[in-house]
Amino acid sequence: MRFRAKIVDLACLNHFSRVINTIAKLAKTCTLRLTVSKLYFILSDKVANGGVSMWCELCQGNFFDEFQMEGVAAEHNEIYLELVPENLSRALKTAQSAKAVKIKLTNKHCPCLRVAVELPSLSSSSRIVTHDIPVGIIPRRLWNDFREPSVPDFDVSIYLPVLKTMKSIVERMKNLSNSIVIEANLSGEMNLKIETDLVSVTTHFKDLGNPAWASEDGCQSSAQDRDLESMAEARIDIKKLQQLLAGQQVNPTKAMCNIVSKRIVHFILLHEDVSLQYFIPALA
Amino acid sequence: MKCVIGGAHLRVFRRAIHAIARISDEFWFDPIEKGLALRSVNSSRSAYACVFFSSMFFQHYCWTAVSQPCQKEKQLSLPCKLIIKSVLPVFRCVNVLERNVEKCSIYTNINDHHITFQLLCKHGVVKTYNLVFQDCDPLQAVFAKHLCPNILKVHSRLLAEIMIHFPTSQEEVTLSVTPMKVCFKSYTEEDTDFSKTMLTEIQLNPEEFDYFQVGVDSEVTFCLKELRGLLAFSEATSVPVSIHFDVSGKPIAFSIEDMVLEASFILATLSDVEKERASQQAPESSKTRTGKSDKTSVDRENSGAVASKKPQWNSNAANTASAKPASPLAKQEIKDIPRAAKREVTGTEGTAMTEAEERAALGEAAGAQYQKFHSLFFGAVSCQKDAPSHSFHSLATASDTEEDFGNAQSSPVL
């Protein structure tokens, strides 16, 4: 098992750091899956996470100048690592002005991702800062736990409002209630509702637009037959929603959510070279 | 004593107080003829800070010798001890401080045991803080910087840039030097759980230092938390930081000096020799070092000869030095004095005497097996290789009770 990668371009490095920062805000521990062409940050829906799951996909070519990987075996040319994204985020935090960042999988005392940051210095040779981030190697027999989640059979799919606005609203609502109801319909209308003994607050968004999903064998027929005004709703943990919104450091190119009434809300945030899917289950 | 600090220097003064606050909860406020010294030592005597402001730092500085009625001899200084928490609020609001305060005047009232801090602000607002101080014995550490084989001088900016790579929770850091390279890294010990800890290492070229002298290859481990105070302070003054150190076990000193002030932070370093011995003999001794409570200041004499009943650190050190002239670093320390041994530095001789006797008793019983940070004071003492019998420079002198003051055995207050 081998892995080495190098980032030389500062813009790519900053972009990569931002992605890692977002992941670090969403999960304390997650799985990093490395393939020849892509990196995946995966959080599977265990009870410990509160049932949320995450799937984040990056094309390595968009970030790394060098990327070499050899998986566990020829026919399974992938590596699955368990790591604490906060560590990686911290290692990259002080690399803002780096000349180069190299990441390597090593095994000195235990399996580690060694991040070596080459910083400019006043002298002829650069300053080298090395961070050894402990990782866990996930054996192949457990790889099935980390498969890509399928898009659920949703009732409504709608584009999200401007994330900054949504974030500030949800943050204020968080002070009043532990759960929030998201409801939306196929006419581009979305409501965020909280209700307590003392107060209920609803924020209405309209003209959001509904993404058109390519129908596969009519599996979206349920959505197409749906009454345009009828709201699909799910009550979810407000903290999870707030974490998702707070973690976004850059505005995504596309942001949408799919609601399966009373079951789950599936958020999709797309940037040019990164896609993030986040599933928040509905509260009982 | 009365002094006035002008607006511009207030920021520096404030940073000094905050820096000292990292070491301990109380500090010595020590006005002398030449200026004002602020000193602090942590409860385990493994870190000492001193910031000295010369009279030129102040807009106005006035000090008169005072003789304590209870002292046989005239004591020229009036040291007093203040609780840092009481002083910090005086200098807390940075913005307020820098924009609104025109000057700060400090004066002491010996009879009342008060120190008054008065902030004269704009628009005629005057804030007065009266703080009570405790009488105490003078505190001063002596560290022979000029005897250190390794000296690095570096701009404070660079040092801050290095330390920023370590997480704020990182307690201890190892500095490793050879004539060819300098390396700061997270401290690890044999039983560190590598699968849970992120380790950071920074390698630098000697050329990055303003002055680089490495007489002996060494690897010293010291407490980063205590140092961060000095780093913040030195950035305020933008004066280069000098680092004097020796081999592991001997103290490391970080100091800055300019025309109007001098600051030194002297930290104990971990000794390698005992680390190995300790981990063989006493598995539990290599517990995580959680801050100061592990660094007991107590030096034990193996052979148990505690000569003097005087409550002085120096007399204990004399014994240890005589017993082990060959390995001055090999000081034994009791680790498991009950954790209540996060003893405050008490000025009163009564308490100190009890402590010394208690420590002596424990020392004889437990022998020397555990290794922790050595009390920096004793480490540095031995490097001067004084003959054990006569008085020598102890790093920290707890001054004596009045009856012992004139005794030759006691070390001079420097």
XYZ file of C-alpha atoms in Angstrom:
698
model
C 0.000 0.000 0.000
C 1.556 3.269 -1.023
C 0.418 6.803 -1.336
C 2.237 9.982 -2.208
C 0.879 13.257 -3.385
C 2.140 16.759 -3.841
C 0.514 20.146 -4.190
C 2.579 22.986 -5.514
C 0.011 25.512 -6.628
C -1.079 27.874 -3.876
C -4.626 28.255 -5.169
C -5.079 24.498 -5.255
C -3.676 24.263 -1.762
C -6.077 26.850 -0.416
C -8.956 25.172 -2.174
C -7.989 21.817 -0.721
C -7.634 23.332 2.751
C -11.113 24.784 2.477
C -12.554 21.417 1.581
C -10.798 19.820 4.522
C -12.045 22.574 6.823
C -15.603 21.913 5.703
C -15.222 18.193 6.314
C -13.662 18.842 9.710
C -16.736 20.805 10.732
C -19.039 17.984 9.737
C -17.335 14.969 11.194
C -14.987 14.243 14.035
C -13.749 11.079 12.431
C -14.315 10.020 8.891
C -13.070 7.654 6.232
C -10.768 8.759 3.456
C -10.983 6.578 0.375
C -8.219 6.928 -2.162
C -8.497 5.705 -5.711
C -6.343 6.400 -8.715
C -8.453 9.301 -9.825
C -10.444 10.449 -6.837
C -10.494 11.125 -3.129
C -13.581 10.505 -1.079
C -14.407 11.632 2.435
C -17.060 9.345 3.771
C -19.100 9.279 6.910
C -21.381 6.308 7.119
C -24.682 6.483 8.905
C -23.882 4.959 12.240
C -25.941 5.637 15.291
C -22.958 7.348 16.838
C -23.172 10.080 14.217
C -26.801 10.654 14.920
C -27.652 8.864 11.727
C -26.199 11.494 9.439
C -24.010 10.401 6.596
C -21.745 12.235 4.262
C -20.198 11.598 0.899
C -17.668 14.050 -0.470
C -15.900 13.430 -3.748
C -12.919 15.229 -5.244
C -11.048 14.705 -8.458
C -7.415 14.446 -7.474
C -6.249 15.957 -10.719
C -7.841 19.262 -9.798
C -5.764 19.629 -6.672
C -2.580 17.598 -6.820
C 0.382 18.080 -9.081
C 1.572 14.610 -8.275
C -0.536 11.739 -7.144
C 0.642 8.159 -6.877
C -1.328 5.447 -5.280
C -1.043 1.717 -4.938
C -3.923 -0.008 -3.272
C -4.082 -3.066 -1.119
C -4.090 -5.375 -4.125
C -4.043 -5.070 -7.900
C -7.715 -5.823 -8.379
C -8.680 -3.651 -5.442
C -6.559 -0.633 -6.169
C -7.922 1.514 -3.401
C -6.947 2.590 0.107
C -9.414 3.233 2.906
C -8.147 5.201 5.880
C -9.846 6.336 9.021
C -8.717 9.728 10.185
C -9.595 12.818 12.174
C -10.081 15.553 9.570
C -9.419 18.227 12.166
C -5.794 17.072 12.293
C -5.423 17.437 8.574
C -7.096 20.796 8.720
C -4.680 21.942 11.373
C -1.688 20.717 9.436
C -2.740 22.679 6.394
C -3.768 25.760 8.294
C -0.287 27.146 8.587
C 0.617 26.251 5.033
C -0.915 29.361 3.559
C 2.296 30.533 1.970
C 3.876 27.181 1.325
C 6.133 26.443 -1.586
C 4.934 22.856 -1.666
C 2.979 20.386 0.405
C 3.692 16.690 0.243
C 1.443 14.048 1.694
C 2.667 10.538 2.176
C 1.416 7.419 3.830
C 4.037 6.138 6.245
C 4.295 3.616 9.002
C 6.905 4.653 11.544
C 5.355 3.938 14.914
C 1.924 3.416 13.439
C 0.258 4.216 10.120
C 0.382 7.936 9.545
C -0.255 10.474 6.891
C 2.840 12.567 6.866
C 2.167 16.087 5.689
C 5.388 17.919 4.894
C 5.028 21.622 4.278
C 7.880 23.458 2.675
C 7.778 27.068 3.719
C 9.813 29.922 2.341
C 12.456 31.202 4.671
C 15.021 33.931 4.904
C 17.857 31.534 4.338
C 18.822 29.537 1.302
C 17.106 26.357 2.367
C 13.438 26.217 3.154
C 11.793 25.616 6.434
C 10.194 22.212 6.569
C 7.267 21.569 8.852
C 6.233 17.954 9.179
C 3.011 16.756 10.700
C 2.421 13.077 11.371
C -1.296 12.437 11.446
C -2.220 9.018 12.781
C -4.620 7.075 10.583
C -6.294 3.727 10.785
C -6.139 1.347 7.863
C -9.585 -0.039 7.134
C -9.399 -3.659 6.042
C -10.999 -4.737 2.816
C -13.688 -6.783 4.462
C -15.198 -3.595 5.850
C -15.163 -1.665 2.582
C -18.791 -2.483 1.951
C -19.772 -0.215 4.790
C -18.597 2.729 2.770
C -20.447 2.431 -0.468
C -21.801 5.468 -2.216
C -25.304 6.179 -0.977
C -27.948 6.162 -3.671
C -30.155 9.125 -4.255
C -33.299 8.394 -2.315
C -36.695 8.221 -3.907
C -37.531 11.748 -2.969
C -40.830 13.531 -2.933
C -39.550 17.000 -3.671
C -36.273 18.286 -4.992
C -35.607 21.985 -4.674
C -32.712 24.401 -4.935
C -31.617 25.879 -1.633
C -31.798 29.598 -0.938
C -28.570 31.594 -0.634
C -26.624 29.618 1.943
C -25.499 32.649 3.888
C -29.070 33.747 4.440
C -30.159 30.250 5.309
C -27.292 29.917 7.741
C -28.092 33.073 9.669
C -31.750 32.108 9.907
C -30.999 28.614 11.122
C -28.509 29.947 13.648
C -31.113 32.147 15.221
C -33.654 29.377 15.207
C -31.161 27.102 16.891
C -31.462 29.216 20.036
C -35.161 28.529 20.241
C -35.564 24.924 19.351
C -33.724 21.643 18.945
C -35.479 20.562 15.796
C -36.481 22.294 12.623
C -38.954 21.360 9.945
C -37.933 21.750 6.344
C -40.757 21.668 3.886
C -40.778 22.377 0.192
C -42.900 21.858 -2.866
C -42.391 21.583 -6.575
C -43.339 25.237 -7.105
C -40.039 26.483 -5.741
C -41.347 27.260 -2.287
C -39.575 26.292 0.902
C -40.382 26.918 4.547
C -38.194 26.538 7.579
C -40.310 26.123 10.690
C -39.709 25.799 14.387
C -42.362 25.383 16.966
C -42.055 25.461 20.735
C -44.494 25.958 23.571
C -43.891 29.637 23.547
C -43.318 30.555 19.989
C -43.377 29.324 16.450
C -41.321 30.894 13.730
C -41.542 30.227 10.018
C -39.371 31.625 7.291
C -40.764 31.428 3.769
C -38.657 31.267 0.640
C -40.094 31.349 -2.826
C -38.988 31.242 -6.458
C -36.202 28.886 -5.556
C -36.594 26.634 -8.557
C -36.732 22.874 -8.709
C -33.967 20.915 -10.366
C -34.983 18.627 -13.135
C -33.747 15.133 -12.518
C -33.207 12.888 -15.495
C -35.809 10.214 -15.150
C -34.541 6.661 -15.220
C -37.142 4.220 -16.293
C -39.825 6.400 -14.861
C -38.570 6.086 -11.330
C -39.268 9.745 -10.817
C -42.841 9.335 -11.853
C -43.957 9.707 -8.318
C -42.435 13.168 -8.259
C -43.827 14.103 -11.634
C -47.356 13.187 -10.720
C -47.161 15.125 -7.558
C -49.344 18.119 -6.861
C -47.145 21.159 -7.348
C -48.347 22.909 -4.264
C -48.176 20.004 -1.906
C -45.375 20.284 0.640
C -43.060 17.459 1.531
C -41.640 17.935 4.976
C -39.199 16.425 7.414
C -38.292 17.375 10.958
C -34.565 17.205 11.519
C -32.022 18.018 14.200
C -31.293 21.705 13.868
C -27.710 21.383 15.025
C -26.860 19.083 12.154
C -28.302 21.508 9.665
C -26.469 24.373 11.256
C -23.182 22.458 11.128
C -23.646 21.803 7.459
C -24.352 25.419 6.661
C -21.661 26.804 8.931
C -19.037 24.575 7.372
C -19.458 26.032 3.929
C -16.614 28.384 3.295
C -17.292 29.062 -0.336
C -20.580 29.434 -2.104
C -21.334 26.293 -4.062
C -22.135 26.424 -7.714
C -25.286 24.449 -7.075
C -27.004 23.697 -3.785
C -30.137 21.618 -3.566
C -31.952 19.312 -1.263
C -34.161 16.301 -1.784
C -36.838 15.664 0.770
C -38.331 12.285 1.441
C -41.348 13.136 3.481
C -40.864 12.331 7.149
C -37.858 10.159 6.371
C -34.711 11.940 5.312
C -33.360 15.129 3.788
C -30.588 14.765 1.263
C -28.444 17.849 0.660
C -26.256 18.161 -2.405
C -23.664 20.913 -2.664
C -21.732 21.082 -5.883
C -18.617 23.075 -6.575
C -16.539 22.959 -9.714
C -14.396 20.088 -8.613
C -15.910 18.955 -5.333
C -19.290 17.443 -4.642
C -20.666 17.047 -1.153
C -23.727 15.027 -0.221
C -25.073 15.119 3.285
C -27.987 13.055 4.616
C -29.883 14.097 7.695
C -32.523 11.624 8.835
C -35.867 12.841 10.050
C -36.514 12.748 13.781
C -39.071 10.298 14.974
C 7.645 53.763 45.428
C 5.795 55.727 42.863
C 6.002 55.470 39.131
C 4.125 56.645 36.094
C 3.879 54.705 32.855
C 3.177 56.679 29.737
C 0.540 55.644 27.244
C 2.826 54.069 24.712
C 4.599 51.875 27.206
C 1.398 50.716 28.806
C 0.939 48.169 26.102
C 4.327 46.713 26.841
C 3.629 46.670 30.561
C 0.340 44.951 29.988
C 1.935 42.296 27.850
C 4.514 41.744 30.539
C 1.841 41.116 33.124
C 0.066 38.721 30.827
C 3.282 36.925 30.076
C 4.012 36.474 33.743
C 0.461 35.338 34.295
C 1.260 32.256 32.293
C 3.724 31.158 34.873
C 1.801 31.490 38.070
C -1.143 33.022 39.828
C 0.932 35.415 41.820
C 3.887 37.532 41.106
C 6.486 39.531 42.943
C 6.316 43.251 42.560
C 9.767 44.368 43.358
C 10.743 48.006 43.081
C 14.409 48.730 43.479
C 16.496 51.769 42.978
C 17.227 51.146 39.358
C 13.744 50.223 38.324
C 10.842 47.875 38.801
C 11.097 44.127 38.604
C 8.190 41.803 38.189
C 8.967 38.213 38.980
C 7.098 34.984 39.068
C 7.858 31.367 39.686
C 5.535 28.464 39.210
C 4.528 26.222 42.026
C 6.888 23.447 41.073
C 9.804 25.811 40.629
C 10.286 24.700 37.102
C 9.630 28.027 35.479
C 10.761 31.459 36.470
C 10.037 34.745 34.827
C 11.464 38.131 35.496
C 10.721 41.347 33.705
C 12.771 44.317 34.753
C 11.802 47.808 33.715
C 14.550 50.332 34.224
C 13.614 53.708 35.553
C 13.920 55.090 32.046
C 10.914 53.057 30.973
C 8.727 55.220 33.164
C 7.725 58.784 32.684
C 8.466 59.191 36.305
C 10.061 56.838 38.758
C 10.664 57.514 42.383
C 11.826 55.008 44.927
C 13.118 55.334 48.427
C 14.908 52.802 50.557
C 12.791 51.501 53.335
C 13.935 49.738 56.379
C 11.626 47.151 57.714
C 11.247 47.551 61.402
C 11.498 43.853 62.003
C 14.678 43.295 60.081
C 17.982 43.620 61.783
C 19.566 45.032 58.702
C 18.185 47.551 56.420
C 16.507 45.808 53.627
C 16.884 47.803 50.525
C 14.065 46.409 48.575
C 10.451 46.065 49.352
C 9.254 43.064 47.572
C 5.635 42.307 47.698
C 3.447 39.693 46.238
C 0.311 40.293 44.305
C -2.304 37.973 42.943
C -2.204 38.179 39.175
C -5.938 37.801 38.851
C -6.376 41.035 40.727
C -3.989 42.889 38.525
C -5.132 41.606 35.169
C -8.455 43.434 35.172
C -6.586 46.678 35.554
C -4.944 46.055 32.230
C -7.599 44.001 30.596
C -9.363 45.944 27.887
C -6.766 46.361 25.235
C -8.683 48.793 23.110
C -9.705 50.850 26.062
C -6.158 50.820 27.251
C -4.566 51.906 24.094
C -7.038 54.513 23.061
C -8.287 56.016 26.240
C -5.634 55.692 28.865
C -3.116 58.436 28.914
C -1.027 57.166 31.722
C -0.942 54.776 34.557
C 0.545 55.567 37.888
C 1.488 53.003 40.457
C 2.346 53.700 44.023
C 2.883 51.637 47.072
C 1.730 52.283 50.549
C 3.763 50.142 52.873
C 1.889 50.824 56.036
C -1.415 49.896 54.579
C -0.046 47.054 52.509
C -1.630 48.516 49.447
C -0.516 49.059 45.948
C -2.557 51.524 44.002
C -2.895 51.430 40.258
C -4.388 54.530 38.849
C -5.348 54.822 35.214
C -5.670 58.388 34.036
C -7.912 58.320 31.025
C -9.196 60.822 28.583
C -11.945 63.207 29.462
C -10.817 63.386 33.035
C -11.790 59.850 33.933
C -9.614 58.320 36.622
C -9.799 54.652 37.510
C -8.220 53.699 40.780
C -7.511 50.144 41.828
C -6.292 49.467 45.333
C -4.765 46.054 45.697
C -3.522 44.418 48.811
C -0.135 42.845 48.713
C 1.460 40.238 50.874
C 4.839 40.687 52.404
C 7.170 38.126 51.153
C 10.759 37.176 50.829
C 12.647 38.264 47.820
C 12.780 35.962 44.895
C 15.478 35.841 42.350
C 16.836 33.160 40.205
C 20.389 33.191 39.060
C 21.243 31.542 35.860
C 24.686 31.714 34.385
C 23.804 32.519 30.841
C 27.348 33.143 29.863
C 28.267 29.595 30.726
C 25.825 28.106 28.281
C 27.454 26.492 25.290
C 24.471 26.953 23.024
C 23.179 30.369 22.191
C 20.616 31.259 19.578
C 19.355 34.720 18.814
C 16.290 35.045 16.754
C 13.702 37.654 15.975
C 10.527 37.193 17.942
C 8.556 37.035 14.721
C 10.394 33.925 13.662
C 9.915 32.244 16.998
C 6.208 32.961 16.868
C 6.056 31.613 13.327
C 7.638 28.408 14.527
C 5.453 27.927 17.561
C 2.262 28.554 15.637
C 2.596 25.155 14.046
C 2.093 23.481 17.389
C -1.450 23.196 18.645
C -2.268 25.339 21.647
C -2.800 22.186 23.623
C 0.767 21.069 23.044
C 2.424 21.165 26.383
C 5.985 20.237 25.804
C 8.307 20.821 22.922
C 11.752 19.465 22.220
C 14.454 21.661 20.739
C 17.205 19.704 19.110
C 20.352 21.353 17.779
C 23.475 20.352 15.961
C 25.867 22.738 14.278
C 24.105 21.949 11.046
C 20.478 22.195 11.892
C 17.851 23.214 14.386
C 14.668 21.311 14.982
C 11.631 21.955 17.149
C 9.331 18.989 17.617
C 6.463 17.781 19.756
C 7.715 15.971 22.742
C 7.112 12.244 22.852
C 8.012 9.681 25.432
C 8.176 5.922 25.293
C 4.597 5.363 26.209
C 3.100 8.017 23.965
C 0.130 6.616 22.146
C 1.225 7.360 18.614
C -2.023 6.213 17.138
C -3.800 9.050 18.845
C -1.325 11.872 18.780
C -0.485 14.150 15.954
C 3.218 14.982 15.943
C 4.718 18.088 14.489
C 8.312 18.823 13.637
C 9.907 21.961 12.262
C 13.351 21.949 10.750
C 15.274 25.147 10.335
C 18.534 26.160 8.839
C 21.002 27.835 11.202
C 21.141 30.717 8.772
C 17.711 31.810 9.832
C 19.046 32.843 13.207
C 20.588 36.208 13.867
C 23.165 34.488 15.992
C 23.838 30.793 16.111
C 26.299 29.116 18.394
C 26.130 25.432 19.147
C 28.882 24.253 21.416
C 27.369 20.924 22.200
C 24.761 18.925 20.341
C 21.771 18.783 22.547
C 18.135 18.010 22.759
C 16.194 19.871 25.412
C 12.527 19.552 26.234
C 10.679 22.397 27.872
C 7.167 23.537 28.510
C 5.748 25.484 25.606
C 2.751 26.802 27.470
C 4.905 28.811 29.804
C 6.897 30.193 26.956
C 3.970 31.516 24.983
C 3.684 34.391 27.397
C 7.160 35.550 26.523
C 6.488 35.167 22.820
C 3.514 37.490 22.980
C 5.499 39.926 25.048
C 8.476 39.961 22.749
C 6.268 40.665 19.771
C 5.089 43.789 21.516
C 8.616 44.957 21.979
C 10.004 43.647 18.696
C 13.329 42.912 20.269
C 15.206 39.750 19.317
C 14.932 36.808 21.655
C 18.056 35.124 22.955
C 17.972 31.477 23.849
C 20.650 30.140 26.138
C 20.785 26.477 26.896
C 22.962 23.496 27.539
C 22.313 19.792 27.525
C 19.098 18.196 28.616
C 18.415 18.609 32.288
C 19.925 22.042 32.471
C 17.646 25.012 32.299
C 16.921 26.937 29.150
C 16.607 30.696 29.239
C 14.678 32.850 26.841
C 15.491 36.487 27.254
C 14.983 39.805 25.600
C 16.811 42.989 26.326
C 16.623 46.506 25.143
C 17.494 49.874 26.510
C 14.694 50.161 28.983
C 13.766 46.650 29.867
C 15.043 43.129 30.310
C 12.967 40.020 30.490
C 14.022 36.465 31.171
C 12.020 33.329 31.225
C 13.972 30.444 32.631
C 12.458 27.023 32.177
C 13.525 23.664 33.456
C 14.237 21.007 30.905
C 13.706 17.306 30.968
C 16.721 15.178 31.744
C 17.406 12.189 29.569
C 19.499 10.220 32.004
C 16.815 9.817 34.508
C 14.155 9.327 31.934
C 15.595 5.978 31.024
C 16.229 4.944 34.546
C 12.843 6.008 35.649
C 11.024 4.131 32.979
C 12.808 0.979 33.932
C 12.275 1.245 37.591
C 8.928 2.777 37.922
C 6.462 2.283 35.147
C 4.014 4.673 36.625
C 6.513 7.439 36.728
C 6.196 8.053 33.057
C 2.656 9.191 33.390
C 1.565 12.052 31.270
C 2.909 15.237 32.493
C -0.075 17.349 32.945
C 1.331 20.708 33.521
C 2.961 21.848 36.595
C 1.762 19.377 39.097
C 4.182 16.837 37.803
C 7.120 19.042 38.050
C 7.826 18.937 41.654
C 10.447 21.227 42.743
C 11.724 18.991 45.371
C 15.212 17.762 45.051
C 15.998 14.858 47.185
C 19.250 13.842 48.550
C 19.756 10.176 48.079
C 21.935 9.622 51.013
C 19.465 11.509 53.029
C 21.772 14.003 54.514
C 19.701 17.034 54.886
C 22.078 19.251 56.650
C 20.212 22.277 57.562
C 16.901 22.840 59.100
C 16.746 26.159 57.470
C 13.904 26.464 55.056
C 16.099 27.194 52.158
C 16.343 25.601 48.817
C 20.008 26.334 48.694
C 20.917 24.190 51.625
C 19.225 21.228 50.095
C 21.043 21.809 46.902
C 24.349 21.879 48.677
C 23.803 18.359 49.771
C 22.838 17.102 46.407
C 25.733 18.813 44.792
C 28.194 17.298 47.172
C 26.848 13.853 46.769
C 27.056 13.863 43.043
C 29.751 16.085 41.768
C 30.271 13.984 38.734
C 26.789 14.064 37.390
C 25.388 17.370 38.315
C 22.332 16.647 36.321
C 21.331 13.637 38.268
C 18.986 15.194 40.704
C 16.379 13.018 42.122
C 12.898 14.159 42.640
C 9.962 12.747 44.341
C 7.142 12.474 41.989
C 4.394 11.338 44.151
C 4.363 13.780 46.865
C 0.636 14.122 47.112
C -0.712 16.239 44.361
C -1.373 18.873 46.890
C 2.272 19.491 46.303
C 1.368 22.102 43.831
C 2.647 24.236 46.550
C 2.423 27.917 46.380
C 5.479 29.866 47.041
C 4.870 31.085 50.476
C 6.927 33.820 51.775
C 6.440 33.029 55.364
C 9.238 31.135 56.818
C 7.066 29.063 59.032
C 5.395 27.289 56.221
C 8.549 26.931 54.273
C 10.269 25.266 57.124
C 7.565 22.739 57.467
C 7.734 22.016 53.821
C 11.457 21.553 53.830
C 11.300 19.148 56.677
C 8.478 17.286 55.111
C 10.342 17.005 51.898
C 13.427 15.849 53.674
C 11.518 13.107 55.332
C 9.960 11.964 52.142
C 13.261 12.092 50.402
C 14.943 9.740 52.698
C 12.128 7.341 52.529
C 11.516 7.141 48.868
C 14.951 7.525 47.469
C 15.495 8.730 44.029
C 13.766 6.905 41.320
C 11.401 9.158 39.616
C 12.378 11.552 37.066
C 10.553 14.618 36.048
C 11.566 18.053 35.123
C 14.335 19.037 37.328
C 13.966 22.070 39.353
C 15.841 24.439 37.193
C 17.427 26.082 40.117
C 19.383 23.169 41.234
C 20.385 22.172 37.809
C 21.974 25.481 37.171
C 23.659 25.562 40.523
C 25.715 22.532 39.789
C 26.931 23.902 36.537
C 28.952 26.347 38.454
C 30.750 23.517 40.186
C 30.989 25.150 43.534
C 32.494 23.264 46.373
C 29.685 21.936 48.401
C 30.521 23.335 51.724
C 30.577 27.010 51.290
C 27.829 29.193 50.183
C 27.109 29.250 46.564
C 24.746 30.839 44.190
C 21.478 29.172 44.454
C 19.233 29.929 41.563
C 16.393 30.915 43.714
C 16.928 32.207 47.104
C 14.169 32.141 49.517
C 15.441 34.680 51.836
C 15.838 33.696 55.350
C 13.980 34.388 58.420
C 15.250 37.350 60.252
C 17.509 35.430 62.527
C 19.253 33.691 59.706
C 19.722 36.633 57.541
C 23.255 37.291 58.411
C 24.345 33.706 58.378
C 27.089 32.839 55.979
C 25.471 29.613 54.995
C 22.711 31.366 53.245
C 23.221 32.330 49.726
C 23.427 35.949 48.841
C 20.410 37.672 47.528
C 21.397 38.769 44.116
